[in-house]
Coordinates of C-alpha atoms and ligand atoms in Angstrom, one line a residue:
X1 CA 134.2 116.8 157.5
X2 CA 132.0 119.1 155.4
X3 CA 134.5 121.9 155.9
X4 CA 137.3 119.7 154.9
X5 CA 135.5 118.6 151.8
X6 CA 134.7 122.2 150.9
X7 CA 138.3 123.1 151.5
X8 CA 139.5 120.2 149.4
X9 CA 137.1 121.3 146.7
X10 CA 138.5 124.8 146.8
X11 CA 141.9 123.4 146.5
X12 CA 141.1 121.1 143.6
X13 CA 143.1 122.2 140.6
X14 CA 141.4 124.4 138.0
X15 CA 141.7 121.8 135.3
X16 CA 139.7 119.1 137.1
X17 CA 136.3 120.0 135.7
X18 CA 137.9 120.2 132.3
X19 CA 139.4 116.8 132.7
X20 CA 136.0 115.4 133.9
X21 CA 134.3 116.9 130.9
X22 CA 136.9 115.5 128.5
X23 CA 136.5 112.1 130.1
X24 CA 132.7 112.2 129.7
X25 CA 133.1 113.3 126.1
X26 CA 135.5 110.5 125.5
X27 CA 133.1 108.1 127.0
X28 CA 130.2 109.3 124.9
X29 CA 132.3 109.2 121.8
X30 CA 133.6 105.7 122.8
X31 CA 130.0 104.5 123.0
X32 CA 129.4 105.2 119.4
X33 CA 132.6 103.6 118.2
X34 CA 131.3 100.3 117.3
X35 CA 133.0 98.4 114.5
X36 CA 131.1 95.6 112.9
X37 CA 132.3 92.9 110.5
X38 CA 130.7 90.2 108.3
X39 CA 132.1 86.8 109.2
X40 CA 131.5 84.7 106.1
X41 CA 132.1 81.0 106.3
X42 CA 132.3 79.8 102.7
X43 CA 135.8 78.5 103.1
X44 CA 137.2 75.1 102.3
X45 CA 139.4 75.5 105.4
X46 CA 137.7 77.7 108.0
X47 CA 139.7 78.9 111.0
X48 CA 138.5 77.5 114.3
X49 CA 135.7 79.7 115.8
X50 CA 137.7 80.5 118.9
X51 CA 140.6 81.7 116.9
X52 CA 138.4 84.1 114.9
X53 CA 136.6 85.4 118.1
X54 CA 140.0 86.1 119.7
X55 CA 141.1 87.9 116.6
X56 CA 137.9 90.0 116.6
X57 CA 138.4 90.9 120.2
X58 CA 142.1 91.9 119.6
X59 CA 141.0 94.2 116.8
X60 CA 138.3 95.9 118.9
X61 CA 135.4 94.6 116.7
X62 CA 132.2 94.7 118.7
X63 CA 129.5 93.6 116.1
X64 CA 129.5 90.4 114.1
X65 CA 127.2 89.5 111.2
X66 CA 126.8 85.9 110.0
X67 CA 125.2 84.7 106.8
X68 CA 123.9 81.5 108.3
X69 CA 123.9 79.9 111.8
X70 CA 127.3 78.3 111.6
X71 CA 127.8 76.3 114.8
X72 CA 131.6 76.8 114.7
X73 CA 131.0 80.6 114.8
X74 CA 128.0 80.6 117.2
X75 CA 129.5 78.3 119.7
X76 CA 132.6 80.5 119.9
X77 CA 130.4 83.6 120.2
X78 CA 128.6 82.1 123.3
X79 CA 131.9 82.4 125.2
X80 CA 131.9 86.2 124.9
X81 CA 128.6 88.1 125.2
X82 CA 130.3 91.4 124.5
X83 CA 129.7 90.9 120.7
X84 CA 126.4 92.0 119.3
X85 CA 125.5 89.2 116.8
X86 CA 123.3 89.1 113.7
X87 CA 122.5 85.5 112.6
X88 CA 121.6 84.8 109.0
X89 CA 119.2 82.6 107.0
X90 CA 120.3 81.7 103.5
X91 CA 117.9 82.5 100.7
X92 CA 117.5 78.8 99.8
X93 CA 115.7 78.3 103.2
X94 CA 113.2 81.1 102.7
X95 CA 110.6 79.0 100.9
X96 CA 110.5 76.4 103.7
X97 CA 110.3 79.0 106.4
X98 CA 107.6 80.9 104.5
X99 CA 105.4 77.9 104.2
X100 CA 105.5 76.6 107.7
X101 CA 105.5 78.4 111.1
X102 CA 106.7 75.1 112.6
X103 CA 109.7 75.2 110.4
X104 CA 110.3 78.7 111.7
X105 CA 109.9 77.5 115.3
X106 CA 112.4 74.8 114.7
X107 CA 114.9 77.2 113.0
X108 CA 114.6 79.5 116.0
X109 CA 115.0 76.8 118.6
X110 CA 117.9 75.2 116.8
X111 CA 119.7 78.3 115.7
X112 CA 118.9 81.0 118.2
X113 CA 117.4 79.8 121.4
X114 CA 120.1 77.2 122.2
X115 CA 122.8 79.9 121.9
X116 CA 121.0 82.5 124.1
X117 CA 119.7 80.3 126.9
X118 CA 122.5 78.3 128.3
X119 CA 125.0 79.2 131.0
X120 CA 127.1 80.9 128.3
X121 CA 125.1 83.2 126.0
X122 CA 125.7 84.8 122.7
X123 CA 124.3 88.3 122.5
X124 CA 122.2 87.7 119.4
X125 CA 120.3 90.9 118.5
X126 CA 119.2 90.4 114.9
X127 CA 118.1 87.6 112.5
X128 CA 118.8 88.4 108.8
X129 CA 116.0 86.6 106.9
X130 CA 117.6 86.0 103.5
X131 CA 120.4 88.0 102.0
X132 CA 119.7 90.5 99.2
X133 CA 116.8 88.3 98.1
X134 CA 115.5 90.9 95.5
X135 CA 118.8 91.1 93.7
X136 CA 118.0 91.4 90.0
X137 CA 120.3 88.4 89.4
X138 CA 117.9 86.2 91.3
X139 CA 115.2 86.7 88.8
X140 CA 112.4 87.5 91.3
X141 CA 112.5 83.9 92.6
X142 CA 112.5 85.0 96.3
X143 CA 109.9 87.8 96.0
X144 CA 107.0 85.7 97.0
X145 CA 108.6 84.0 100.0
X146 CA 110.6 86.7 101.7
X147 CA 107.9 88.6 103.6
X148 CA 106.1 85.4 104.7
X149 CA 109.4 84.0 106.0
X150 CA 110.1 87.2 107.8
X151 CA 106.7 87.1 109.5
X152 CA 107.1 83.5 110.5
X153 CA 110.6 84.0 112.0
X154 CA 109.4 87.1 113.9
X155 CA 106.4 85.0 115.1
X156 CA 108.7 82.2 116.2
X157 CA 111.0 84.7 118.0
X158 CA 107.9 85.9 119.8
X159 CA 106.7 82.4 120.8
X160 CA 110.2 81.7 122.1
X161 CA 109.9 84.9 124.2
X162 CA 112.9 86.5 122.4
X163 CA 111.2 89.2 120.3
X164 CA 112.0 92.1 122.6
X165 CA 115.7 91.5 122.4
X166 CA 116.0 90.0 118.9
X167 CA 114.7 91.6 115.8
X168 CA 114.2 89.9 112.4
X169 CA 115.0 91.9 109.3
X170 CA 115.9 91.4 105.6
X171 CA 119.3 92.8 104.3
X172 CA 118.7 94.3 100.9
X173 CA 121.1 95.5 98.2
X174 CA 121.1 99.2 97.4
X175 CA 119.7 98.1 94.0
X176 CA 116.2 98.2 95.5
X177 CA 116.6 101.9 95.1
X178 CA 115.8 103.6 91.8
X179 CA 118.4 105.9 90.5
X180 CA 121.1 104.2 92.4
X181 CA 123.7 106.2 90.6
X182 CA 122.8 109.5 92.1
X183 CA 122.6 112.6 90.9
X184 CA 120.1 113.5 93.7
X185 CA 119.9 111.6 96.9
X186 CA 117.0 113.7 98.1
X187 CA 115.0 112.3 95.2
X188 CA 115.5 108.6 96.3
X189 CA 112.6 106.2 95.8
X190 CA 112.4 102.4 95.7
X191 CA 112.6 100.7 92.3
X192 CA 109.0 100.9 90.9
X193 CA 108.8 97.1 90.2
X194 CA 109.7 96.2 93.9
X195 CA 108.3 99.3 95.5
X196 CA 105.1 97.8 96.9
X197 CA 106.9 94.7 98.3
X198 CA 109.8 96.7 99.9
X199 CA 107.3 99.1 101.5
X200 CA 105.3 96.2 103.0
X201 CA 108.5 94.9 104.4
X202 CA 109.3 98.4 105.8
X203 CA 105.9 98.5 107.3
X204 CA 106.4 95.2 109.0
X205 CA 109.8 96.2 110.3
X206 CA 108.4 99.4 111.8
X207 CA 105.7 97.4 113.6
X208 CA 108.2 95.1 115.3
X209 CA 110.8 97.9 115.9
X210 CA 113.4 96.2 113.6
X211 CA 115.9 98.1 111.5
X212 CA 116.2 98.4 107.7
X213 CA 119.4 96.7 106.5
X214 CA 121.0 97.9 103.3
X215 CA 124.2 96.8 101.6
X216 CA 126.3 99.5 99.9
X217 CA 129.0 98.7 97.4
X218 CA 130.9 101.6 95.8
X219 CA 133.3 99.0 94.3
X220 CA 130.4 97.3 92.4
X221 CA 129.2 100.7 91.1
X222 CA 132.7 101.3 89.8
X223 CA 132.9 97.7 88.4
X224 CA 129.6 98.0 86.6
X225 CA 130.1 101.4 85.1
X226 CA 133.4 102.4 83.4
X227 CA 132.3 106.1 83.5
X228 CA 131.8 106.1 87.3
X229 CA 134.1 108.8 88.8
X230 CA 136.6 106.7 90.8
X231 CA 137.3 109.4 93.4
X232 CA 133.7 109.6 94.3
X233 CA 134.0 106.0 95.5
X234 CA 136.5 107.1 98.2
X235 CA 136.2 109.6 101.1
X236 CA 138.8 112.2 100.2
X237 CA 137.7 114.2 97.3
X238 CA 135.3 117.0 96.6
X239 CA 136.3 117.0 93.0
X240 CA 133.2 115.0 91.9
X241 CA 130.9 116.4 94.6
X242 CA 127.1 116.4 94.0
X243 CA 125.3 119.5 95.1
X244 CA 121.8 118.5 96.1
X245 CA 119.9 121.6 97.3
X246 CA 121.8 122.8 100.4
X247 CA 123.7 119.5 100.8
X248 CA 127.0 118.6 99.2
X249 CA 127.9 114.9 98.7
X250 CA 131.6 114.1 98.3
X251 CA 131.3 110.3 98.4
X252 CA 129.0 107.7 97.0
X253 CA 128.5 106.0 100.4
X254 CA 126.7 109.1 101.9
X255 CA 124.8 109.5 98.6
X256 CA 123.5 105.9 98.7
X257 CA 122.7 106.1 102.4
X258 CA 120.7 109.3 101.9
X259 CA 119.0 107.9 98.8
X260 CA 117.6 105.3 101.2
X261 CA 116.7 107.9 103.8
X262 CA 114.8 109.8 101.2
X263 CA 113.0 106.7 99.9
X264 CA 112.0 105.8 103.5
X265 CA 110.9 109.4 104.1
X266 CA 108.8 109.4 100.9
X267 CA 107.1 106.2 102.1
X268 CA 106.3 107.9 105.4
X269 CA 108.9 106.1 107.6
X270 CA 111.0 109.0 108.7
X271 CA 112.3 107.4 111.9
X272 CA 113.2 104.0 110.6
X273 CA 116.6 102.8 112.0
X274 CA 119.1 101.9 109.3
X275 CA 121.9 99.4 109.4
X276 CA 124.6 99.1 106.7
X277 CA 124.8 95.3 106.4
X278 CA 127.7 95.1 104.1
X279 CA 130.3 97.7 102.9
X280 CA 133.9 97.1 101.9
X281 CA 136.4 96.7 99.1
X282 CA 138.1 93.6 97.6
X283 CA 141.9 93.2 97.1
X284 CA 142.3 90.8 94.2
X285 CA 140.8 89.5 91.0
X286 CA 140.0 92.8 89.3
X287 CA 142.1 95.9 88.2
X288 CA 140.3 98.1 90.8
X289 CA 140.5 95.4 93.5
X290 CA 143.9 95.8 95.2
X291 CA 145.4 96.3 98.6
X292 CA 145.9 100.1 98.0
X293 CA 142.3 100.7 97.0
X294 CA 140.9 98.5 99.8
X295 CA 143.0 100.2 102.4
X296 CA 142.1 103.6 101.1
X297 CA 138.4 102.8 101.1
X298 CA 138.1 101.0 104.4
X299 CA 140.3 103.6 106.2
X300 CA 138.3 106.4 104.8
X301 CA 135.0 104.7 105.7
X302 CA 136.1 104.0 109.3
X303 CA 137.2 107.6 109.8
X304 CA 134.0 108.8 108.3
X305 CA 131.5 106.6 110.0
X306 CA 133.2 106.6 113.4
X307 CA 133.3 110.4 113.5
X308 CA 129.5 110.1 114.1
X309 CA 128.9 113.0 111.9
X310 CA 126.2 111.0 110.1
X311 CA 125.1 112.0 106.6
X312 CA 123.5 115.2 105.3
X313 CA 120.0 113.8 105.7
X314 CA 120.7 112.2 109.1
X315 CA 123.3 114.6 110.6
X316 CA 124.9 113.5 113.8
X317 CA 123.3 110.1 113.7
X318 CA 125.8 107.3 114.3
X319 CA 126.0 104.8 111.4
X320 CA 125.6 101.2 112.4
X321 CA 127.7 99.2 109.9
X322 CA 129.4 95.9 109.1
X323 CA 132.5 95.7 107.0
X324 CA 132.5 93.1 104.3
X325 CA 134.4 91.1 105.1
X326 CA 136.5 89.7 107.8
X327 CA 138.3 86.8 105.9
X328 CA 138.7 85.8 102.3
X329 CA 136.3 83.0 101.3
X330 CA 137.7 80.5 98.6
X331 CA 134.3 78.8 98.0
X332 CA 132.2 81.9 97.2
X333 CA 130.6 81.9 93.8
X334 CA 132.5 84.0 91.3
X335 CA 129.5 84.6 89.0
X336 CA 129.6 88.3 89.8
X337 CA 133.4 88.5 89.2
X338 CA 136.8 87.0 90.2
X339 CA 137.1 89.6 93.1
X340 CA 134.3 87.8 95.0
X341 CA 136.8 85.6 96.9
X342 CA 138.9 88.5 98.1
X343 CA 136.8 90.8 100.2
X344 CA 138.6 90.0 103.4
X345 CA 140.5 92.5 105.5
X346 CA 142.4 89.3 106.5
X347 CA 143.6 86.4 104.3
X348 CA 142.1 82.9 104.6
X349 CA 144.6 82.2 107.4
X350 CA 143.8 85.3 109.5
X351 CA 146.7 87.5 108.4
X352 CA 146.0 91.3 107.9
X353 CA 146.4 92.3 104.3
X354 CA 147.1 96.0 105.0
X355 CA 147.4 98.7 107.7
X356 CA 144.1 99.7 109.1
X357 CA 143.2 101.9 112.0
X358 CA 140.0 100.4 113.5
X359 CA 139.6 103.3 115.9
X360 CA 138.7 105.6 113.0
X361 CA 141.1 108.2 114.3
X362 CA 143.2 108.0 111.2
X363 CA 146.4 106.8 112.9
X364 CA 148.9 106.1 110.0
X365 CA 150.2 102.6 109.7
X366 CA 148.1 101.2 112.5
X367 CA 148.5 97.5 112.6
X368 CA 145.7 95.0 112.9
X369 CA 146.2 91.9 115.1
X370 CA 146.6 88.7 113.1
X371 CA 145.0 85.4 114.1
X372 CA 147.1 83.7 116.8
X373 CA 148.2 80.0 116.8
X374 CA 147.2 79.2 113.3
X375 CA 148.0 75.5 112.5
X376 CA 149.3 75.0 109.0
X377 CA 149.7 71.8 106.9
X378 CA 153.4 70.8 106.5
X379 CA 155.8 73.0 104.5
X380 CA 155.0 71.4 101.2
X381 CA 153.8 72.9 97.9
X382 CA 153.1 71.4 94.5
X383 CA 154.7 72.8 91.3
X384 CA 155.1 72.0 87.6
X385 CA 157.9 69.4 87.2
X386 CA 160.9 71.2 85.6
X387 CA 161.2 70.7 81.9
X388 CA 157.7 69.4 81.5
X389 CA 155.3 71.0 79.0
X390 CA 152.3 73.0 80.3
X391 CA 149.0 71.2 79.9
X392 CA 146.0 73.5 79.5
X393 CA 143.7 70.5 80.5
X394 CA 145.5 69.9 83.8
X395 CA 145.4 73.7 84.6
X396 CA 141.7 73.8 83.8
X397 CA 141.0 70.8 86.0
X398 CA 143.0 72.2 88.9
X399 CA 141.4 75.7 88.6
X400 CA 137.8 74.3 88.3
X401 CA 138.3 72.4 91.6
X402 CA 140.3 75.0 93.5
X403 CA 140.8 78.8 93.4
X404 CA 142.7 80.5 90.6
X405 CA 141.1 83.9 90.8
X406 CA 144.4 85.6 91.6
X407 CA 145.7 84.6 88.1
X408 CA 142.9 86.5 86.3
X409 CA 143.2 89.9 84.6
X410 CA 144.0 92.5 87.3
X411 CA 144.8 89.8 89.8
X412 CA 147.9 89.7 92.0
X413 CA 149.3 86.7 90.1
X414 CA 148.4 87.8 86.6
X415 CA 152.1 88.5 85.8
X416 CA 153.3 84.9 86.1
X417 CA 154.7 83.0 83.1
X418 CA 152.8 80.1 81.6
X419 CA 155.0 77.6 83.7
X420 CA 154.4 79.6 86.9
X421 CA 150.7 79.7 86.1
X422 CA 150.6 75.9 86.0
X423 CA 152.5 75.7 89.3
X424 CA 150.1 78.1 90.9
X425 CA 147.1 76.1 89.7
X426 CA 148.5 72.7 90.8
X427 CA 149.5 74.1 94.2
X428 CA 146.1 75.5 94.8
X429 CA 144.5 72.2 94.1
X430 CA 147.0 70.3 96.2
X431 CA 146.4 72.6 99.2
X432 CA 142.6 72.4 98.7
X433 CA 142.8 68.6 99.0
X434 CA 144.9 68.9 102.2
X435 CA 148.2 68.1 100.4
X436 CA 146.9 64.6 99.4
X437 CA 150.0 63.0 97.6
X438 CA 147.8 61.9 94.7
X439 CA 146.7 65.5 94.1
X440 CA 150.2 66.5 93.1
X441 CA 150.6 64.3 90.1
X442 CA 148.8 65.5 87.0
X443 CA 150.0 62.6 84.9
X444 CA 153.5 63.0 86.2
X445 CA 153.6 66.7 85.3
X446 CA 153.7 67.9 88.9
X447 CA 156.1 67.5 91.8
X448 CA 156.1 68.4 95.6
X449 CA 158.6 70.9 96.8
X450 CA 159.5 72.1 100.3
X451 CA 160.7 75.5 99.1
X452 CA 158.0 78.2 99.1
X453 CA 157.5 79.0 95.4
X454 CA 155.7 82.3 96.1
X455 CA 156.8 85.2 93.8
X456 CA 155.9 88.5 95.4
X457 CA 153.2 89.8 95.4
X458 CA 151.8 86.5 94.3
X459 CA 151.4 84.1 97.2
X460 CA 151.4 80.4 96.7
X461 CA 149.3 79.4 99.6
X462 CA 149.9 76.7 102.2
X463 CA 146.6 75.6 103.7
X464 CA 145.7 75.5 107.3
X465 CA 144.7 72.3 109.1
X466 CA 141.1 71.7 108.2
X467 CA 138.3 71.8 110.8
X468 CA 137.9 69.0 113.3
X469 CA 135.9 66.4 111.4
X470 CA 137.9 66.4 108.2
X471 CA 141.2 66.7 110.1
X472 CA 140.2 63.6 112.0
X473 CA 139.4 61.9 108.7
X474 CA 142.8 62.6 107.3
X475 CA 144.7 61.7 110.4
X476 CA 143.0 58.4 110.7
X477 CA 143.1 57.4 107.0
X478 CA 146.4 55.6 107.5
X479 CA 145.0 53.7 110.5
X480 CA 141.7 52.9 108.9
X481 CA 143.4 51.3 105.9
X482 CA 145.2 48.9 108.3
X483 CA 141.9 47.8 109.8
X484 CA 140.9 45.3 107.1
X485 CA 144.3 43.7 107.3
X486 CA 144.1 43.4 111.0
X487 CA 140.6 41.8 110.7
X488 CA 141.9 39.3 108.1
X489 CA 144.8 38.5 110.5
X490 CA 142.3 38.0 113.3
X491 CA 140.2 35.7 111.1
X492 CA 143.2 33.7 110.1
X493 CA 144.2 33.3 113.8
X494 CA 140.6 32.2 114.7
X495 CA 140.5 29.8 111.8
X496 CA 143.7 28.1 113.0
Ligands
NAG1 C1 142.0 98.4 120.6 O1 141.7 99.4 121.6 C2 142.7 99.7 122.5 C3 142.2 100.6 123.6 O2 141.6 101.8 123.0 C4 143.9 100.2 121.8 O3 145.0 100.4 122.7 C5 144.4 99.2 120.7 O4 145.5 99.7 120.0 C6 143.2 98.9 119.8 N1 143.7 97.8 118.9 C7 143.5 97.8 117.6 C8 144.1 96.7 116.8 O5 143.0 98.8 117.0
NAG2 C1 119.9 76.0 111.4 O1 120.9 76.6 110.6 C2 121.7 75.8 109.8 C3 122.8 76.7 109.2 O2 122.2 77.7 108.4 C4 120.8 75.0 108.8 O3 121.6 74.2 108.1 C5 119.8 74.2 109.6 O4 118.9 73.6 108.7 C6 119.0 75.2 110.5 N1 118.0 74.4 111.3 C7 116.7 74.3 111.1 C8 115.9 73.5 112.0 O5 116.2 74.9 110.2
NAG3 C1 114.0 83.8 85.0 O1 112.7 83.4 85.1 C2 112.0 83.1 83.9 C3 110.6 82.8 84.2 O2 110.4 82.1 85.3 C4 112.7 82.0 83.2 O3 112.1 81.7 81.9 C5 114.2 82.4 83.0 O4 114.9 81.3 82.4 C6 114.9 82.7 84.3 N1 116.2 83.2 84.1 C7 117.2 82.9 84.8 C8 118.5 83.5 84.5 O5 117.1 82.2 85.8
NAG4 C1 148.2 82.7 83.1 O1 146.8 82.4 83.4 C2 145.9 83.5 83.3 C3 144.5 83.1 83.8 O2 144.1 82.0 83.1 C4 145.9 84.1 81.9 O3 145.1 85.2 81.8 C5 147.4 84.4 81.5 O4 147.4 84.9 80.2 C6 148.3 83.2 81.7 N1 149.7 83.6 81.4 C7 150.4 83.0 80.5 C8 151.8 83.6 80.3 O5 150.1 82.1 79.8

């Protein structure tokens, strides 16, 4: 036997060790190839959770971040424990959770424990306590409650016996860093006015072994500063590179990441794990928000981060990240800009907007996999009745109650005529209200059509069947309205 084995060994081809080594290398690289996405749920018509999870799986996504504890999403995620999940707590809940450890216990039992203890378990790894609570736009209103809420949630996780597997953290915007427009990443510090607070959060995170979560938005840098060098936002050019000592930065992502590394180093936390909680590019509602730029940014980002080269201050260290976002959200606030509802790599109905290679190998024209089995409302749209004058009031009403952001300056529908503008607005409102016949009236100015009125590249949407409860409401409306009649009939019969 031994002799045979030895002989066999001797006869094994010269390339065998090489193949084994390559396989091992492939395996090691494969280990680091984790793609994360933010699954936001501020939609009037969310896709069913199972449909989204199937879509994530088909696109090789392995990490999912939620902004709340949406049961539709979490229930679906309990059916596949291969996803690492981050569950979120909205800022509005921070005060309650800061004031009471019982409230925190209740939150953990209702929104974490039940999803990790049953027969089917979601692989929840993080709880995001608040979302960018120190954003200057929030006017310091969450500054006092964030750390106490973080402590209480971590305490509740510990009482539930979950603290070794699940870490509570606080996603912060890169604006907690001073000098966010670099010249010099190595000089990174936290903004002086929030320095003490951020450092006490960092200290707490380091005690519990939790990561620091930062959101990095080159698009916003560009949006907020007309002099921002656009090529520095992407991952191709050295034209605008920043030379910082012996390091050269060719993109703002690395510069922002290292600004944080430097700020953490300066505070004495040189080994703090970092997660990029949100990073991405929108496709509509602004001159810089379009499919070409979004594809260019996300493709460059994936190639860069999945190469596991790290950044100049953390070379060779894999970057843990979540794209923002998975799907467009038609109910997001547009206070920051009309682009807010268009961050999705996929449209509201789970259709890929552009080619994207999720493996990060830079395969040209790699196709994403669309959501399967999407159920649409009937083939009906609402348009301006031919020959009728456009009413600014009706358009304003429709747009205030639906989503007209694609009509805005720089948007994909900004080229429409005044009549087409009206049709776009009316249709959006009609779809938002589930094609309610009375929603396509506008004092007789609007009419339903069965021909898709889309004018490329402007898409006149047709909504999907709304989630269970509201679908049931619509489907039973007709039956319910018969009920009083039936009761009257019954009474009449009884009276006789
Ligand atoms: C997912 O990964 C598999 C195996 O590597 C690959 O064949 C497939 O093309 C990937 N799918 C997408 C959408 O990237
Ligand atoms: C659980 O999370 C949901 C969604 O964020 C929230 O509405 C609910 O109040 C939470 N439960 C508790 C007990 O806090
Ligand atoms: C910010 O807070 C100050 C003081 O509490 C208040 O006077 C001001 O109106 C707030 N501004 C906004 C935009 O909320
Ligand atoms: C269509 O509506 C958009 C958004 O309100 C506006 O900017 C544009 O000027 C309108 N177009 C016409 C031709 O009225």
